[in-house]
Short mmCIF file of C-alpha atoms in Angstrom, two decimals:
data_model
loop_
_atom_site.label_atom_id
_atom_site.label_comp_id
_atom_site.label_asym_id
_atom_site.label_seq_id
_atom_site.Cartn_x
_atom_site.Cartn_y
_atom_site.Cartn_z
CA UNK A 212 -27.38 34.33 -25.67
CA UNK A 213 -24.70 33.02 -27.98
CA UNK A 214 -22.02 34.65 -25.93
CA UNK A 215 -23.44 33.00 -22.83
CA UNK A 216 -23.49 29.53 -24.44
CA UNK A 217 -19.99 30.05 -25.74
CA UNK A 218 -18.84 31.06 -22.25
CA UNK A 219 -20.42 28.00 -20.74
CA UNK A 220 -18.99 25.65 -23.27
CA UNK A 221 -15.38 27.07 -23.02
CA UNK A 222 -15.67 27.06 -19.17
CA UNK A 223 -16.89 23.59 -18.87
CA UNK A 224 -14.23 22.27 -21.21
CA UNK A 225 -11.52 23.97 -19.15
CA UNK A 226 -13.38 22.97 -15.97
CA UNK A 227 -12.29 19.23 -16.65
CA UNK A 228 -8.84 20.39 -15.30
CA UNK A 229 -10.48 21.60 -12.11
CA UNK A 230 -12.32 18.32 -11.89
CA UNK A 231 -8.96 16.43 -11.99
CA UNK A 232 -7.49 18.67 -9.29
CA UNK A 233 -10.74 18.22 -7.18
CA UNK A 234 -10.46 14.42 -7.61
CA UNK A 235 -6.85 14.53 -6.20
CA UNK A 236 -7.98 16.28 -3.07
CA UNK A 237 -11.04 14.14 -2.61
CA UNK A 238 -9.31 10.82 -3.20
CA UNK A 239 -6.64 11.49 -0.59
CA UNK A 240 -9.29 12.58 1.74
CA UNK A 241 -11.37 9.49 1.11
CA UNK A 242 -8.53 7.16 1.81
CA UNK A 243 -6.64 8.82 4.68
CA UNK A 244 -9.12 11.51 5.88
CA UNK A 245 -6.37 14.08 5.38
CA UNK A 246 -6.23 17.22 3.23
CA UNK A 247 -3.17 17.41 1.03
CA UNK A 248 -2.59 21.20 0.60
CA UNK A 249 0.34 20.71 -1.55
CA UNK A 250 -1.59 18.84 -4.25
CA UNK A 251 -2.28 21.71 -6.70
CA UNK A 252 1.23 23.07 -6.30
CA UNK A 253 2.64 19.57 -6.92
CA UNK A 254 0.43 19.35 -10.03
CA UNK A 255 1.80 22.69 -11.42
CA UNK A 256 5.28 21.36 -10.47
CA UNK A 257 4.68 18.26 -12.54
CA UNK A 258 3.58 20.35 -15.44
CA UNK A 259 6.78 22.40 -15.15
CA UNK A 260 8.84 19.25 -14.93
CA UNK A 261 7.23 18.16 -18.26
CA UNK A 262 8.93 21.11 -19.82
CA UNK A 263 12.27 19.44 -19.06
CA UNK A 264 11.47 17.17 -22.03
CA UNK A 265 11.99 20.19 -24.18
CA UNK A 266 15.33 20.92 -22.60
CA UNK A 267 16.62 17.44 -23.26
CA UNK A 268 15.01 17.11 -26.71
CA UNK A 269 14.43 20.38 -28.48
CA UNK A 270 11.38 20.25 -30.70
CA UNK A 271 9.81 17.34 -28.82
CA UNK A 272 6.11 16.99 -29.64
CA UNK A 273 3.63 18.35 -27.06
CA UNK A 274 2.26 14.99 -26.12
CA UNK A 275 5.71 13.97 -25.01
CA UNK A 276 5.76 17.03 -22.69
CA UNK A 277 2.33 16.03 -21.34
CA UNK A 278 3.53 12.43 -20.76
CA UNK A 279 6.63 13.90 -18.91
CA UNK A 280 4.25 16.04 -16.75
CA UNK A 281 2.03 12.87 -16.07
CA UNK A 282 5.03 10.89 -14.84
CA UNK A 283 6.70 13.73 -13.01
CA UNK A 284 3.38 14.28 -11.19
CA UNK A 285 3.37 10.65 -10.04
CA UNK A 286 6.96 11.06 -8.72
CA UNK A 287 6.05 14.28 -6.94
CA UNK A 288 3.01 12.71 -5.48
CA UNK A 289 5.06 9.98 -3.98
CA UNK A 290 7.57 12.62 -2.60
CA UNK A 291 4.81 14.53 -1.03
CA UNK A 292 3.63 11.37 0.66
CA UNK A 293 7.09 10.43 1.93
CA UNK A 294 7.88 13.89 3.26
CA UNK A 295 4.59 15.12 4.48
CA UNK A 296 2.73 11.97 5.65
CA UNK A 297 4.97 8.89 6.00
CA UNK A 298 7.13 10.00 8.94
CA UNK A 299 4.59 12.49 10.49
CA UNK A 300 2.16 11.22 13.11
CA UNK A 301 -1.18 10.83 11.42
CA UNK A 302 -3.07 10.87 14.65
CA UNK A 303 -2.31 14.55 15.05
CA UNK A 304 -4.93 16.22 12.84
CA UNK A 305 -2.87 19.38 12.25
CA UNK A 306 0.53 17.91 11.68
CA UNK A 307 -0.02 16.84 8.08
CA UNK A 308 -2.07 19.99 7.28
CA UNK A 309 1.02 22.02 8.29
CA UNK A 310 3.44 19.80 6.49
CA UNK A 311 1.52 20.04 3.28
CA UNK A 312 1.15 23.77 3.55
CA UNK A 313 4.86 23.94 3.96
CA UNK A 314 5.27 21.67 0.92
CA UNK A 315 3.09 23.94 -1.14
CA UNK A 316 5.27 26.94 -0.31
CA UNK A 317 8.42 24.87 -0.89
CA UNK A 318 7.27 23.81 -4.34
CA UNK A 319 6.34 27.39 -5.12
CA UNK A 320 9.78 28.57 -4.08
CA UNK A 321 11.49 25.87 -6.16
CA UNK A 322 9.46 26.95 -9.22
CA UNK A 323 10.23 30.65 -8.69
CA UNK A 324 13.95 29.87 -8.18
CA UNK A 325 14.36 27.55 -11.22
CA UNK A 326 12.53 29.86 -13.68
CA UNK A 327 13.62 33.05 -12.10
CA UNK A 328 9.91 33.85 -11.69
CA UNK A 329 9.46 34.17 -15.46
CA UNK A 330 6.28 32.71 -17.06
CA UNK A 331 7.14 29.72 -19.28
CA UNK A 332 5.48 29.04 -22.65
CA UNK A 333 3.66 25.71 -22.62
CA UNK A 334 3.05 23.71 -25.75
CA UNK A 335 -0.53 22.93 -26.96
CA UNK A 336 -1.94 20.51 -29.48
CA UNK A 337 -4.76 21.37 -31.93
CA UNK A 338 -4.59 24.97 -31.05
CA UNK A 339 -5.06 25.79 -34.71
CA UNK A 340 -8.16 23.72 -35.03
CA UNK A 341 -11.52 25.39 -34.51
CA UNK A 342 -14.82 23.60 -34.77
CA UNK A 343 -17.60 25.91 -35.93
CA UNK A 344 -21.41 25.64 -35.88
CA UNK A 345 -22.56 29.05 -37.23
CA UNK A 346 -21.29 31.61 -34.75
CA UNK A 347 -20.71 29.04 -32.05
CA UNK A 348 -17.20 27.56 -31.97
CA UNK A 349 -15.12 25.16 -30.02
CA UNK A 350 -11.39 25.41 -29.60
CA UNK A 351 -9.41 22.36 -30.68
CA UNK A 352 -6.88 22.70 -27.89
CA UNK A 353 -9.72 22.93 -25.27
CA UNK A 354 -11.47 19.91 -26.73
CA UNK A 355 -8.24 18.04 -26.40
CA UNK A 356 -7.86 19.11 -22.71
CA UNK A 357 -11.38 17.95 -22.10
CA UNK A 358 -10.89 14.67 -23.86
CA UNK A 359 -7.63 13.87 -22.04
CA UNK A 360 -9.19 14.76 -18.71
CA UNK A 361 -12.16 12.57 -19.33
CA UNK A 362 -9.87 9.70 -20.28
CA UNK A 363 -7.91 10.16 -17.13
CA UNK A 364 -11.07 10.01 -15.04
CA UNK A 365 -12.27 6.86 -16.79
CA UNK A 366 -8.88 5.34 -16.20
CA UNK A 367 -9.10 6.26 -12.45
CA UNK A 368 -12.60 4.84 -12.15
CA UNK A 369 -11.57 1.68 -13.81
CA UNK A 370 -8.64 1.42 -11.51
CA UNK A 371 -10.86 1.99 -8.45
CA UNK A 372 -13.78 -0.22 -9.52
CA UNK A 373 -12.17 -2.90 -11.65
CA UNK A 374 -8.91 -3.90 -10.10
CA UNK A 375 -7.88 -5.49 -6.90
CA UNK A 376 -5.82 -2.35 -6.02
CA UNK A 377 -8.93 -0.35 -6.37
CA UNK A 378 -10.86 -2.73 -4.15
CA UNK A 379 -8.05 -2.52 -1.51
CA UNK A 380 -8.24 1.23 -1.69
CA UNK A 381 -11.96 1.32 -1.24
CA UNK A 382 -11.69 -1.16 1.63
CA UNK A 383 -9.13 1.07 3.39
CA UNK A 384 -11.19 4.23 2.96
CA UNK A 385 -14.25 2.50 4.47
CA UNK A 386 -12.76 0.47 7.27
CA UNK A 387 -8.93 0.86 7.74
CA UNK A 388 -8.80 -1.41 10.81
CA UNK A 389 -10.61 -4.34 9.20
CA UNK A 390 -8.63 -3.79 5.95
CA UNK A 391 -5.46 -4.27 7.84
CA UNK A 392 -6.75 -7.40 9.42
CA UNK A 393 -7.71 -8.57 5.96
CA UNK A 394 -4.03 -8.40 5.10
CA UNK A 395 -3.95 -5.00 3.32
CA UNK A 396 -0.95 -2.85 4.05
CA UNK A 397 -2.26 0.65 4.85
CA UNK A 398 1.13 2.28 4.14
CA UNK A 399 1.25 0.80 0.64
CA UNK A 400 -2.27 1.79 -0.23
CA UNK A 401 -1.67 5.35 1.15
CA UNK A 402 1.46 5.78 -0.88
CA UNK A 403 -0.14 4.37 -4.07
CA UNK A 404 -3.09 6.82 -3.59
CA UNK A 405 -0.58 9.64 -3.63
CA UNK A 406 1.17 8.30 -6.70
CA UNK A 407 -2.07 7.90 -8.53
CA UNK A 408 -3.38 11.39 -7.58
CA UNK A 409 -0.04 12.83 -8.48
CA UNK A 410 -0.20 11.30 -11.96
CA UNK A 411 -3.64 12.89 -12.40
CA UNK A 412 -2.37 16.19 -11.05
CA UNK A 413 0.66 16.30 -13.45
CA UNK A 414 -1.68 15.73 -16.28
CA UNK A 415 -4.10 18.38 -15.05
CA UNK A 416 -1.20 20.85 -14.72
CA UNK A 417 -0.05 20.11 -18.24
CA UNK A 418 -3.61 20.56 -19.55
CA UNK A 419 -3.95 23.90 -17.78
CA UNK A 420 -0.59 24.97 -19.20
CA UNK A 421 -1.68 23.84 -22.68
CA UNK A 422 -4.95 25.79 -22.61
CA UNK A 423 -3.54 28.93 -21.03
CA UNK A 424 -0.43 28.84 -23.09
CA UNK A 425 1.94 29.65 -20.23
CA UNK A 426 2.73 28.38 -16.74
CA UNK A 427 3.59 30.76 -13.97
CA UNK A 428 4.17 30.42 -10.26
CA UNK A 429 1.06 32.59 -9.80
CA UNK A 430 -1.02 29.65 -10.77
CA UNK A 431 -0.56 27.57 -7.67
CA UNK A 432 -2.57 29.57 -5.15
CA UNK A 433 -5.70 30.08 -7.18
CA UNK A 434 -5.51 26.45 -8.34
CA UNK A 435 -5.22 25.26 -4.71
CA UNK A 436 -8.19 27.35 -3.70
CA UNK A 437 -10.24 26.23 -6.66
CA UNK A 438 -9.38 22.61 -6.10
CA UNK A 439 -10.62 22.94 -2.49
CA UNK A 440 -13.83 24.67 -3.66
CA UNK A 441 -14.46 21.94 -6.16
CA UNK A 442 -13.83 19.36 -3.40
CA UNK A 443 -16.25 21.03 -1.00
CA UNK A 444 -18.90 21.53 -3.62
CA UNK A 445 -18.60 18.06 -4.82
CA UNK A 446 -18.75 16.63 -1.37
CA UNK A 447 -15.53 15.60 0.45
CA UNK A 448 -14.62 12.09 -0.61
CA UNK A 449 -16.99 11.90 -3.66
CA UNK A 450 -15.33 11.36 -7.02
CA UNK A 451 -18.51 11.87 -9.09
CA UNK A 452 -19.09 15.00 -7.02
CA UNK A 453 -15.62 16.43 -7.82
CA UNK A 454 -16.07 15.73 -11.50
CA UNK A 455 -19.45 17.53 -11.61
CA UNK A 456 -18.29 20.40 -9.37
CA UNK A 457 -15.19 20.94 -11.51
CA UNK A 458 -17.21 21.29 -14.66
CA UNK A 459 -19.72 23.51 -12.78
CA UNK A 460 -17.00 25.84 -11.38
CA UNK A 461 -15.36 25.98 -14.84
CA UNK A 462 -18.59 27.04 -16.54
CA UNK A 463 -19.63 29.33 -13.67
CA UNK A 464 -16.37 31.35 -13.55
CA UNK A 465 -16.25 31.68 -17.30
CA UNK A 466 -19.73 33.10 -17.47
CA UNK A 467 -18.86 35.57 -14.82
CA UNK A 468 -15.75 36.51 -16.55
CA UNK A 469 -17.84 37.28 -19.63
CA UNK A 470 -20.27 39.55 -17.73
CA UNK A 471 -18.16 40.88 -14.90
CA UNK A 472 -14.54 40.71 -16.21
CA UNK A 473 -11.54 38.63 -15.28
CA UNK A 474 -10.64 40.59 -12.13
CA UNK A 475 -14.09 40.16 -10.54
CA UNK A 476 -14.95 36.56 -11.46
CA UNK A 477 -13.02 34.76 -8.69
CA UNK A 478 -14.89 36.81 -6.17
CA UNK A 479 -18.09 35.10 -7.17
CA UNK A 480 -16.47 31.70 -7.15
CA UNK A 481 -15.59 32.38 -3.50
CA UNK A 482 -19.18 33.46 -2.76
CA UNK A 483 -20.32 30.20 -4.38
CA UNK A 484 -18.21 28.38 -1.84
CA UNK A 485 -19.85 30.21 1.04
CA UNK A 486 -23.29 29.60 -0.43
CA UNK A 487 -22.53 25.82 -0.56
CA UNK A 488 -21.05 25.75 2.96
CA UNK A 489 -24.12 27.52 4.31
CA UNK A 490 -26.93 25.82 2.43
CA UNK A 491 -25.40 22.49 1.44
CA UNK A 492 -22.40 21.79 3.53
CA UNK A 493 -22.17 18.21 2.54
CA UNK A 494 -21.77 19.24 -1.20
CA UNK A 495 -23.56 17.84 -4.14
CA UNK A 496 -22.79 14.33 -3.21
CA UNK A 497 -22.16 13.98 0.45
CA UNK A 498 -19.95 10.95 0.90
CA UNK A 499 -21.79 8.12 2.48
CA UNK A 500 -20.02 7.21 5.70
CA UNK A 501 -18.89 3.71 5.70
CA UNK A 502 -16.26 4.46 8.31
CA UNK A 503 -16.43 4.86 12.04
CA UNK B 207 -1.77 -23.63 18.34
CA UNK B 208 -1.72 -20.54 20.56
CA UNK B 209 0.13 -19.90 23.68
CA UNK B 210 0.19 -16.68 25.77
CA UNK B 211 3.09 -16.37 28.17
CA UNK B 212 2.79 -13.74 31.00
CA UNK B 213 1.01 -11.50 28.56
CA UNK B 214 0.34 -7.89 29.82
CA UNK B 215 -1.14 -4.78 28.33
CA UNK B 216 -1.37 -1.63 30.36
CA UNK B 217 -3.12 1.61 29.50
CA UNK B 218 -1.40 4.17 31.60
CA UNK B 219 -1.93 2.91 35.04
CA UNK B 220 -4.74 0.47 34.11
CA UNK B 221 -3.61 -3.10 33.86
CA UNK B 222 -6.20 -4.33 31.31
CA UNK B 223 -4.27 -7.63 30.87
CA UNK B 224 -1.91 -8.48 33.60
CA UNK B 225 0.35 -11.51 33.37
CA UNK B 226 -1.93 -13.79 31.40
CA UNK B 227 -0.97 -17.39 30.65
CA UNK B 228 -3.11 -19.34 28.22
CA UNK B 229 -2.73 -22.29 26.06
CA UNK B 230 -5.13 -23.19 23.22
CA UNK B 231 -4.71 -26.55 21.69
CA UNK B 232 -5.09 -27.40 18.00
CA UNK B 233 -8.63 -27.68 16.93
CA UNK B 234 -10.09 -26.63 20.14
CA UNK B 235 -12.99 -24.30 20.67
CA UNK B 236 -11.78 -22.22 23.61
CA UNK B 237 -14.00 -19.82 25.59
CA UNK B 238 -12.75 -16.70 27.11
CA UNK B 239 -15.27 -15.17 29.57
CA UNK B 240 -15.27 -12.66 32.44
CA UNK B 241 -17.15 -9.51 33.59
CA UNK B 242 -17.01 -6.27 31.55
CA UNK B 243 -13.56 -4.70 31.77
CA UNK B 244 -11.89 -7.97 32.59
CA UNK B 245 -9.50 -7.74 29.71
CA UNK B 246 -11.08 -10.09 27.19
CA UNK B 247 -11.24 -7.77 24.20
CA UNK B 248 -7.84 -6.35 24.94
CA UNK B 249 -6.47 -9.90 24.79
CA UNK B 250 -8.02 -10.44 21.36
CA UNK B 251 -6.70 -7.03 20.11
CA UNK B 252 -3.20 -7.96 21.24
CA UNK B 253 -3.32 -11.36 19.58
CA UNK B 254 -4.76 -9.82 16.35
CA UNK B 255 -1.99 -7.27 16.42
CA UNK B 256 -4.08 -4.05 16.88
CA UNK B 257 -2.36 -3.37 20.19
CA UNK B 258 1.24 -4.15 21.01
CA UNK B 259 1.68 -6.04 24.28
CA UNK B 260 3.26 -4.24 27.14
CA UNK B 261 5.12 -7.45 28.21
CA UNK B 262 5.03 -11.14 27.51
CA UNK B 263 5.02 -13.32 24.45
CA UNK B 264 2.42 -14.61 22.04
CA UNK B 265 3.41 -17.90 20.49
CA UNK B 266 1.37 -18.94 17.47
CA UNK B 267 2.16 -22.43 16.11
CA UNK B 268 5.46 -22.27 18.09
CA UNK B 269 6.55 -18.94 16.77
CA UNK B 270 6.63 -15.58 18.54
CA UNK B 271 4.28 -13.38 16.53
CA UNK B 272 4.89 -10.29 18.70
CA UNK B 273 6.86 -8.42 16.03
CA UNK B 274 4.57 -9.35 13.15
CA UNK B 275 2.79 -6.30 11.76
CA UNK B 276 -1.01 -6.27 11.72
CA UNK B 277 -1.46 -6.85 8.02
CA UNK B 278 0.72 -9.94 8.29
CA UNK B 279 -1.26 -11.72 10.93
CA UNK B 280 -3.88 -12.91 8.47
CA UNK B 281 -1.41 -14.41 6.28
CA UNK B 282 0.11 -16.09 9.36
CA UNK B 283 -3.32 -17.64 9.87
CA UNK B 284 -5.14 -15.38 12.36
CA UNK B 285 -8.54 -13.89 11.53
CA UNK B 286 -11.09 -12.19 13.69
CA UNK B 287 -14.58 -10.71 13.99
CA UNK B 288 -15.34 -7.54 15.78
CA UNK B 289 -17.69 -6.86 18.69
CA UNK B 290 -18.79 -3.70 16.92
CA UNK B 291 -19.18 -4.76 13.38
CA UNK B 292 -16.53 -3.48 10.96
CA UNK B 293 -17.64 -4.45 7.50
CA UNK B 294 -16.71 -2.55 4.37
CA UNK B 295 -20.06 -0.90 4.16
CA UNK B 296 -19.92 0.47 0.65
CA UNK B 297 -18.69 -2.82 -0.82
CA UNK B 298 -21.04 -5.58 -1.80
CA UNK B 299 -21.40 -8.74 0.26
CA UNK B 300 -19.43 -10.60 -2.33
CA UNK B 301 -16.68 -7.98 -2.47
CA UNK B 302 -16.31 -8.06 1.30
CA UNK B 303 -15.44 -11.74 1.06
CA UNK B 304 -13.29 -11.20 -2.05
CA UNK B 305 -11.05 -8.68 -0.18
CA UNK B 306 -10.29 -11.23 2.58
CA UNK B 307 -10.00 -14.18 0.33
CA UNK B 308 -7.63 -12.30 -1.99
CA UNK B 309 -5.50 -10.98 0.74
CA UNK B 310 -5.20 -14.45 2.18
CA UNK B 311 -3.61 -15.55 -1.09
CA UNK B 312 -1.04 -12.85 -0.64
CA UNK B 313 -2.12 -9.76 -2.50
CA UNK B 314 1.17 -8.20 -2.14
CA UNK B 315 3.17 -11.06 -3.68
CA UNK B 316 0.88 -11.72 -6.62
CA UNK B 317 0.68 -8.01 -7.24
CA UNK B 318 -2.23 -5.61 -7.22
CA UNK B 319 -2.74 -5.39 -10.88
CA UNK B 320 -2.37 -8.95 -12.07
CA UNK B 321 -5.97 -9.94 -11.58
CA UNK B 322 -9.03 -7.93 -12.46
CA UNK B 323 -12.09 -8.14 -10.32
CA UNK B 324 -14.03 -11.32 -10.71
CA UNK B 325 -11.41 -13.68 -9.53
CA UNK B 326 -10.45 -17.08 -10.58
CA UNK B 327 -12.95 -19.91 -10.43
CA UNK B 328 -11.41 -21.42 -7.38
CA UNK B 329 -11.82 -18.12 -5.53
CA UNK B 330 -15.35 -17.84 -6.84
CA UNK B 331 -16.34 -21.27 -5.66
CA UNK B 332 -14.95 -20.68 -2.23
CA UNK B 333 -16.86 -17.40 -1.88
CA UNK B 334 -20.04 -19.10 -3.11
CA UNK B 335 -19.44 -21.80 -0.47
CA UNK B 336 -19.01 -19.22 2.24
CA UNK B 337 -22.19 -17.34 1.09
CA UNK B 338 -24.12 -20.61 1.31
CA UNK B 339 -22.64 -21.34 4.82
CA UNK B 340 -23.65 -18.00 6.20
CA UNK B 341 -27.14 -17.96 4.40
CA UNK B 342 -26.30 -14.88 2.36
CA UNK B 343 -26.23 -16.25 -1.19
CA UNK B 344 -29.33 -14.36 -2.14
CA UNK B 345 -27.82 -11.10 -0.90
CA UNK B 346 -24.37 -11.31 -2.57
CA UNK B 347 -24.84 -8.12 -4.55
CA UNK B 348 -26.25 -6.09 -1.65
CA UNK B 349 -24.02 -3.39 -0.06
CA UNK B 350 -22.87 -4.64 3.32
CA UNK B 351 -24.28 -1.36 4.95
CA UNK B 352 -27.79 -2.28 3.73
CA UNK B 353 -27.87 -5.67 5.54
CA UNK B 354 -29.89 -6.29 8.65
CA UNK B 355 -27.88 -6.55 11.90
CA UNK B 356 -27.97 -10.36 12.08
CA UNK B 357 -26.84 -10.61 8.45
CA UNK B 358 -23.94 -8.23 9.04
CA UNK B 359 -22.79 -10.45 11.89
CA UNK B 360 -22.94 -13.53 9.60
CA UNK B 361 -21.05 -11.71 6.92
CA UNK B 362 -18.30 -10.76 9.34
CA UNK B 363 -17.91 -14.43 10.30
CA UNK B 364 -17.84 -15.39 6.63
CA UNK B 365 -15.23 -12.71 5.91
CA UNK B 366 -12.98 -14.01 8.75
CA UNK B 367 -13.35 -17.52 7.32
CA UNK B 368 -12.64 -16.41 3.79
CA UNK B 369 -8.99 -16.07 4.70
CA UNK B 370 -9.02 -19.80 5.66
CA UNK B 371 -7.47 -18.98 9.09
CA UNK B 372 -6.00 -21.57 11.38
CA UNK B 373 -7.05 -19.49 14.44
CA UNK B 374 -10.27 -17.66 14.43
CA UNK B 375 -10.94 -14.97 17.07
CA UNK B 376 -14.63 -14.31 17.71
CA UNK B 377 -15.24 -11.15 19.78
CA UNK B 378 -18.67 -11.35 21.29
CA UNK B 379 -20.31 -12.73 18.10
CA UNK B 380 -23.71 -13.12 19.78
CA UNK B 381 -23.96 -9.63 21.13
CA UNK B 382 -27.35 -8.05 20.27
CA UNK B 383 -28.73 -11.34 18.85
CA UNK B 384 -32.03 -12.90 19.87
CA UNK B 385 -32.12 -16.45 21.07
CA UNK B 386 -33.07 -17.90 17.75
CA UNK B 387 -30.06 -16.20 16.03
CA UNK B 388 -27.87 -17.39 18.99
CA UNK B 389 -29.04 -20.95 18.17
CA UNK B 390 -28.13 -20.50 14.48
CA UNK B 391 -24.70 -19.06 15.45
CA UNK B 392 -24.16 -22.03 17.75
CA UNK B 393 -24.87 -24.46 14.90
CA UNK B 394 -22.46 -22.56 12.62
CA UNK B 395 -19.66 -22.62 15.21
CA UNK B 396 -20.18 -26.29 15.81
CA UNK B 397 -20.11 -27.07 12.18
CA UNK B 398 -16.71 -25.54 12.05
CA UNK B 399 -15.43 -28.10 14.50
CA UNK B 400 -13.29 -30.64 12.70
CA UNK B 401 -12.65 -28.32 9.76
CA UNK B 402 -9.19 -27.64 11.09
CA UNK B 403 -9.81 -24.23 12.51
CA UNK B 404 -9.15 -23.47 16.12
CA UNK B 405 -11.44 -20.92 17.76
CA UNK B 406 -11.00 -18.47 20.59
CA UNK B 407 -14.51 -17.36 21.57
CA UNK B 408 -14.93 -14.25 23.71
CA UNK B 409 -18.60 -14.09 24.81
CA UNK B 410 -21.05 -12.92 27.40
CA UNK B 411 -23.85 -15.11 26.29
CA UNK B 412 -23.47 -18.16 28.52
CA UNK B 413 -25.85 -20.26 26.56
CA UNK B 414 -23.46 -19.97 23.63
CA UNK B 415 -20.19 -20.42 25.49
CA UNK B 416 -21.30 -23.43 27.55
CA UNK B 417 -22.78 -25.03 24.44
CA UNK B 418 -19.92 -24.94 22.06
CA UNK B 419 -16.67 -24.78 23.87
CA UNK B 420 -14.23 -27.56 24.89
CA UNK B 421 -12.51 -25.47 27.46
CA UNK B 422 -13.06 -22.16 29.15
CA UNK B 423 -10.78 -19.62 30.86
CA UNK B 424 -12.30 -17.01 33.11
CA UNK B 425 -10.62 -13.51 33.37
CA UNK B 426 -11.18 -10.93 36.05
CA UNK B 427 -9.06 -7.74 36.38
CA UNK B 428 -6.69 -8.92 33.55
CA UNK B 429 -5.90 -12.21 35.20
CA UNK B 430 -6.97 -15.69 34.80
CA UNK B 431 -9.01 -16.82 37.77
CA UNK B 432 -10.18 -20.20 36.59
CA UNK B 433 -9.84 -22.63 33.67
CA UNK B 434 -11.56 -25.86 32.81
CA UNK B 435 -14.25 -27.66 30.96
CA UNK B 436 -17.65 -25.88 30.74
CA UNK B 437 -19.01 -28.12 33.51
CA UNK B 438 -16.08 -27.39 35.85
CA UNK B 439 -16.42 -23.65 35.22
CA UNK B 440 -20.09 -23.62 35.96
CA UNK B 441 -19.35 -25.13 39.29
CA UNK B 442 -16.35 -23.05 40.14
CA UNK B 443 -16.73 -20.94 43.23
CA UNK B 444 -14.31 -18.07 42.12
CA UNK B 445 -16.28 -17.74 38.85
CA UNK B 446 -19.56 -17.36 40.61
CA UNK B 447 -18.01 -14.79 42.80
CA UNK B 448 -16.59 -12.77 39.97
CA UNK B 449 -19.81 -12.81 38.11
CA UNK B 450 -22.33 -12.43 40.97
CA UNK B 451 -20.12 -10.05 42.90
CA UNK B 452 -21.12 -11.60 46.20
CA UNK B 453 -19.52 -14.45 48.14
CA UNK B 454 -19.19 -17.89 46.61
CA UNK B 455 -22.56 -19.66 46.73
#
């Protein structure tokens, strides 16, 4: 029983990073009704770029690396928008899907080339801290990952629900034609959505690096798949759904890892996807359609 | 205020609007009528910037607004309502007005981040006035999607007015309304007269068009077949023919 609780707790804490990745997918979908397949790869790319801080400034504290990853993620988000969406006809439903898949592979290739395919060590904070309650314990570095992710989510929700930019974003996602006629520039809102999701992604990538201890190009594909699963389970376009689904998938896979081993666990995560698609295709929170 | 010169908009081989000349004077309430498919909505869409014209010019306050992108038309002073309602369904009534009001004051120039939701008192007063005008004050925190049909129409009108437009395009505002609601709409439109807004009204409901407009143009097959005061139009043989389909009575 204790093992089970421990696995759930560790998994849910780590699942906060899945939630961030899911939010990135779901937010772009909500605003543009497009899937950005390159999102998880760009997030890992942002995390790698954060390591450049250590190149420039040897012995830089980990939080500076995280900050670097956060900012690099935003820049990458903008680049993904510029290359994969801005000049590509949005009316063709497959064009941006293809361009973002291409971008995913491109980012992968760049990472492999720059690091010669070698996994890179990633700094962590509070990794020597361990909170204990009897046999039950919580890793300090995972608690930090969780706290940073939650803060990022709160920041995003404040941006969406408390600022005029957020209002404009929600207006565009619900009724793009009327939003334009209300004087909102679609192109600007779209680009800003990519920058904001990119920032979140860079942070998520850094948090994943910090809790795993290394970054490797092998991360991008599973993370892309898990981000999409989280998005589907949460309900396309739903931010609360993505948060809940991220934590759920994190806990679920860690429990299965405990009982079935690390090589078998993702198999069940995939089965969970099919279960949702069959029995609850709209996800936990099917997005209300305010859009025609 | 508004002048269309040989305006044309074709869809493939279909000439939805075909060489339309139209002049709307400052402060006028101008009616645009015609059978289904006569090009009324296309004309509104071209003026609002949702469709580029195939040929011709649109002069708004003496300037050619043809090249102006859609999101700039509001700032130039053109607002519209839609035949099929296009509200921000998951925003509250108040926020629907706030989006338009805020954009009117140049969201881009002032910056997205400078002001947090809530708005300055001037903006709040203006929104309160519009809520009063449209009889929606008691519903201001309701989501737009949860409003009744008639209320949604009123909110659309209020949202268009929130931008303090100089030219207001109303695309079949009475569609689907009962006669009591049409009466209220008529009062609302008449109360806008003299407030400095020019109105282009596209409508099928003759009771409304004849009751509020100063001047009417009749379209058929994308061309203007008649223009005049409501009384002249009612007596016009070509209009009767277009509407009744038979020979002039």
